[in-house]
Amino acid sequence: MRETTVTKSVPDGGFAEAETIATIGLEMAIQERVMPLMTVTEAAAAKIKELMSEETDVSVLRVAIQGGGCSGFQYGLGFDRGPVEGDLEFAMHGVQVVVDPFSAPYLQGAEVDYVDTIQSSGFAINNPNAVSSCGCGHSFQVEEGDTDANMGGCGSGCSA
């Protein structure tokens, strides 16, 4: 394999007078890793596939946020026939996932997990965008200015 050394100056804002030296194998393919909008754990994927097998005419998991809940937003998970125009789509662990464009910014970097412990059992969404969540974990709040003033409580008795 033939190698080439490339020297490149770091743009302004980088380290002072620093240079980057990279060795590139010319016969190697460069791979770009694209991170999905959100992730689905293996445990969640297994449970999703199990539940989907019991349904008819569904092919995707739809993840969304909706106004409501005692903290401002609540999560929505459900099965759908397929994506609609504008949906963001990705596959993880054999599960096709779609997210509508309104929900996408609030779910960026989130993780859908499935927990089955003595204390609780069900899907859990770990969301780095949530600045607070209610006690039951089904609703969340984002930073001030990101919520809609018309969103109300869920009435489930849980507290923030």
mmCIF file of C-alpha atoms in Angstrom:
data_model
loop_
_atom_site.group_PDB
_atom_site.id
_atom_site.type_symbol
_atom_site.label_atom_id
_atom_site.label_comp_id
_atom_site.label_asym_id
_atom_site.label_seq_id
_atom_site.Cartn_x
_atom_site.Cartn_y
_atom_site.Cartn_z
ATOM 1 C CA MET A 1 0.000 0.000 0.000
ATOM 2 C CA ARG A 2 1.287 3.433 -0.961
ATOM 3 C CA GLU A 3 1.021 6.257 1.583
ATOM 4 C CA THR A 4 0.971 10.032 1.215
ATOM 5 C CA THR A 5 1.554 12.600 3.958
ATOM 6 C CA VAL A 6 -0.626 15.707 3.890
ATOM 7 C CA THR A 7 0.154 18.863 5.895
ATOM 8 C CA LYS A 8 -2.699 21.296 6.503
ATOM 9 C CA SER A 9 -2.808 24.510 8.551
ATOM 10 C CA VAL A 10 -5.528 24.725 11.186
ATOM 11 C CA PRO A 11 -8.082 27.502 10.461
ATOM 12 C CA ASP A 12 -8.361 30.604 12.671
ATOM 13 C CA GLY A 13 -9.807 29.752 16.055
ATOM 14 C CA GLY A 14 -7.698 26.585 16.289
ATOM 15 C CA PHE A 15 -4.464 26.179 18.194
ATOM 16 C CA ALA A 16 -1.922 28.967 17.576
ATOM 17 C CA GLU A 17 0.536 28.089 14.822
ATOM 18 C CA ALA A 18 -0.555 24.451 14.937
ATOM 19 C CA GLU A 19 -0.384 22.198 11.900
ATOM 20 C CA THR A 20 -2.157 18.940 11.316
ATOM 21 C CA ILE A 21 -0.297 16.072 9.705
ATOM 22 C CA ALA A 22 -2.289 13.136 8.377
ATOM 23 C CA THR A 23 -1.189 9.953 6.682
ATOM 24 C CA ILE A 24 -3.658 8.707 4.103
ATOM 25 C CA GLY A 25 -3.630 5.235 2.598
ATOM 26 C CA LEU A 26 -4.530 5.825 -1.050
ATOM 27 C CA GLU A 27 -6.013 2.363 -1.465
ATOM 28 C CA MET A 28 -8.302 2.659 1.569
ATOM 29 C CA ALA A 29 -11.837 3.927 1.188
ATOM 30 C CA ILE A 30 -12.813 6.893 3.320
ATOM 31 C CA GLN A 31 -15.912 6.111 5.334
ATOM 32 C CA GLU A 32 -18.224 8.796 6.601
ATOM 33 C CA ARG A 33 -20.215 7.897 9.678
ATOM 34 C CA VAL A 34 -23.600 9.588 9.774
ATOM 35 C CA MET A 35 -25.239 9.665 13.172
ATOM 36 C CA PRO A 36 -28.983 9.066 13.202
ATOM 37 C CA LEU A 37 -31.336 11.640 14.676
ATOM 38 C CA MET A 38 -31.833 9.401 17.705
ATOM 39 C CA THR A 39 -30.978 5.855 18.756
ATOM 40 C CA VAL A 40 -32.884 2.720 19.673
ATOM 41 C CA THR A 41 -31.252 0.286 22.088
ATOM 42 C CA GLU A 42 -31.075 -3.430 21.305
ATOM 43 C CA ALA A 43 -33.517 -4.137 24.157
ATOM 44 C CA ALA A 44 -36.021 -1.635 22.743
ATOM 45 C CA ALA A 45 -35.597 -2.991 19.211
ATOM 46 C CA ALA A 46 -36.274 -6.551 20.382
ATOM 47 C CA LYS A 47 -39.469 -5.482 22.167
ATOM 48 C CA ILE A 48 -40.584 -3.324 19.208
ATOM 49 C CA LYS A 49 -40.120 -6.251 16.794
ATOM 50 C CA GLU A 50 -42.062 -8.520 19.165
ATOM 51 C CA LEU A 51 -44.953 -6.055 19.405
ATOM 52 C CA MET A 52 -44.935 -5.320 15.667
ATOM 53 C CA SER A 53 -45.233 -9.028 14.890
ATOM 54 C CA GLU A 54 -48.578 -9.023 16.739
ATOM 55 C CA GLU A 55 -49.918 -6.166 14.574
ATOM 56 C CA THR A 56 -51.067 -6.151 10.965
ATOM 57 C CA ASP A 57 -50.307 -3.573 8.299
ATOM 58 C CA VAL A 58 -47.545 -1.746 10.210
ATOM 59 C CA SER A 59 -43.921 -1.374 9.187
ATOM 60 C CA VAL A 60 -42.398 1.522 11.155
ATOM 61 C CA LEU A 61 -42.118 2.871 14.679
ATOM 62 C CA ARG A 62 -43.256 6.487 14.814
ATOM 63 C CA VAL A 63 -41.650 8.589 17.555
ATOM 64 C CA ALA A 64 -43.141 12.017 18.196
ATOM 65 C CA ILE A 65 -43.580 14.693 20.778
ATOM 66 C CA GLN A 66 -46.953 16.208 21.503
ATOM 67 C CA GLY A 67 -48.096 19.191 23.493
ATOM 68 C CA GLY A 68 -49.403 18.238 26.902
ATOM 69 C CA GLY A 69 -48.262 16.349 29.905
ATOM 70 C CA CYS A 70 -47.609 17.995 33.214
ATOM 71 C CA SER A 71 -44.227 19.326 32.028
ATOM 72 C CA GLY A 72 -45.241 20.768 28.644
ATOM 73 C CA PHE A 73 -44.474 18.003 26.140
ATOM 74 C CA GLN A 74 -45.145 14.303 26.144
ATOM 75 C CA TYR A 75 -43.690 11.476 24.087
ATOM 76 C CA GLY A 76 -45.671 9.489 21.580
ATOM 77 C CA LEU A 77 -44.590 6.030 20.415
ATOM 78 C CA GLY A 78 -46.703 4.058 18.009
ATOM 79 C CA PHE A 79 -46.692 1.880 14.929
ATOM 80 C CA ASP A 80 -47.502 3.221 11.493
ATOM 81 C CA ARG A 81 -47.881 1.888 7.959
ATOM 82 C CA GLY A 82 -44.898 3.873 6.743
ATOM 83 C CA PRO A 83 -43.324 7.300 6.523
ATOM 84 C CA VAL A 84 -45.184 10.335 5.232
ATOM 85 C CA GLU A 85 -43.719 13.198 3.251
ATOM 86 C CA GLY A 86 -41.248 15.189 5.339
ATOM 87 C CA ASP A 87 -40.553 12.434 7.897
ATOM 88 C CA LEU A 88 -36.976 11.753 8.908
ATOM 89 C CA GLU A 89 -36.252 8.043 8.568
ATOM 90 C CA PHE A 90 -33.587 5.708 9.909
ATOM 91 C CA ALA A 91 -33.139 2.048 10.788
ATOM 92 C CA MET A 92 -31.494 0.677 13.902
ATOM 93 C CA HIS A 93 -31.196 -2.947 15.045
ATOM 94 C CA GLY A 94 -33.664 -3.990 12.370
ATOM 95 C CA VAL A 95 -36.338 -1.435 13.292
ATOM 96 C CA GLN A 96 -37.454 1.285 10.861
ATOM 97 C CA VAL A 97 -38.075 4.550 12.746
ATOM 98 C CA VAL A 98 -39.780 7.718 11.498
ATOM 99 C CA VAL A 99 -39.927 11.139 13.149
ATOM 100 C CA ASP A 100 -41.983 14.092 11.931
ATOM 101 C CA PRO A 101 -40.148 17.373 11.248
ATOM 102 C CA PHE A 102 -41.807 19.195 14.196
ATOM 103 C CA SER A 103 -40.625 16.571 16.698
ATOM 104 C CA ALA A 104 -37.110 16.139 15.296
ATOM 105 C CA PRO A 105 -35.391 19.096 17.047
ATOM 106 C CA TYR A 106 -36.778 18.006 20.426
ATOM 107 C CA LEU A 107 -35.620 14.412 19.910
ATOM 108 C CA GLN A 108 -32.108 15.120 18.573
ATOM 109 C CA GLY A 109 -29.718 12.772 20.394
ATOM 110 C CA ALA A 110 -32.484 10.986 22.332
ATOM 111 C CA GLU A 111 -32.455 7.257 23.007
ATOM 112 C CA VAL A 112 -35.435 4.890 23.050
ATOM 113 C CA ASP A 113 -34.824 2.108 25.569
ATOM 114 C CA TYR A 114 -36.888 -0.719 27.014
ATOM 115 C CA VAL A 115 -36.561 -1.420 30.727
ATOM 116 C CA ASP A 116 -37.915 -4.435 32.566
ATOM 117 C CA THR A 117 -37.068 -4.236 36.249
ATOM 118 C CA ILE A 118 -38.817 -4.946 39.504
ATOM 119 C CA GLN A 119 -39.640 -1.223 39.750
ATOM 120 C CA SER A 120 -40.876 -0.573 36.211
ATOM 121 C CA SER A 121 -41.400 -2.083 32.832
ATOM 122 C CA GLY A 122 -41.830 -0.270 29.533
ATOM 123 C CA PHE A 123 -40.257 2.051 27.045
ATOM 124 C CA ALA A 124 -38.162 4.938 28.309
ATOM 125 C CA ILE A 125 -36.866 7.871 26.313
ATOM 126 C CA ASN A 126 -33.596 9.345 27.491
ATOM 127 C CA ASN A 127 -33.607 12.839 26.050
ATOM 128 C CA PRO A 128 -30.640 15.229 26.411
ATOM 129 C CA ASN A 129 -32.898 18.135 25.350
ATOM 130 C CA ALA A 130 -35.172 17.788 28.369
ATOM 131 C CA VAL A 131 -34.267 20.206 31.151
ATOM 132 C CA SER A 132 -36.856 18.630 33.462
ATOM 133 C CA SER A 133 -39.251 15.703 33.463
ATOM 134 C CA CYS A 134 -42.324 14.875 35.465
ATOM 135 C CA GLY A 135 -42.240 12.231 38.164
ATOM 136 C CA CYS A 136 -43.805 9.581 35.940
ATOM 137 C CA GLY A 137 -41.291 10.204 33.127
ATOM 138 C CA HIS A 138 -43.926 10.569 30.408
ATOM 139 C CA SER A 139 -43.597 14.311 29.896
ATOM 140 C CA PHE A 140 -40.730 16.757 29.743
ATOM 141 C CA GLN A 141 -39.841 20.412 29.434
ATOM 142 C CA VAL A 142 -37.229 22.102 27.256
ATOM 143 C CA GLU A 143 -35.410 25.391 27.871
ATOM 144 C CA GLU A 144 -37.509 28.539 28.321
ATOM 145 C CA GLY A 145 -38.788 29.943 25.058
ATOM 146 C CA ASP A 146 -38.968 26.506 23.404
ATOM 147 C CA THR A 147 -42.400 25.575 24.749
ATOM 148 C CA ASP A 148 -45.809 26.662 23.578
ATOM 149 C CA ALA A 149 -47.792 28.603 26.170
ATOM 150 C CA ASN A 150 -50.970 26.756 25.158
ATOM 151 C CA MET A 151 -49.734 23.381 26.422
ATOM 152 C CA GLY A 152 -51.354 22.210 29.598
ATOM 153 C CA GLY A 153 -51.131 19.542 32.258
ATOM 154 C CA CYS A 154 -51.841 15.894 31.694
ATOM 155 C CA GLY A 155 -54.135 15.500 34.685
ATOM 156 C CA SER A 156 -52.473 12.252 35.667
ATOM 157 C CA GLY A 157 -51.485 13.530 39.081
ATOM 158 C CA CYS A 158 -47.736 13.335 38.447
ATOM 159 C CA SER A 159 -45.667 16.326 39.437
ATOM 160 C CA ALA A 160 -42.624 17.958 37.911
#
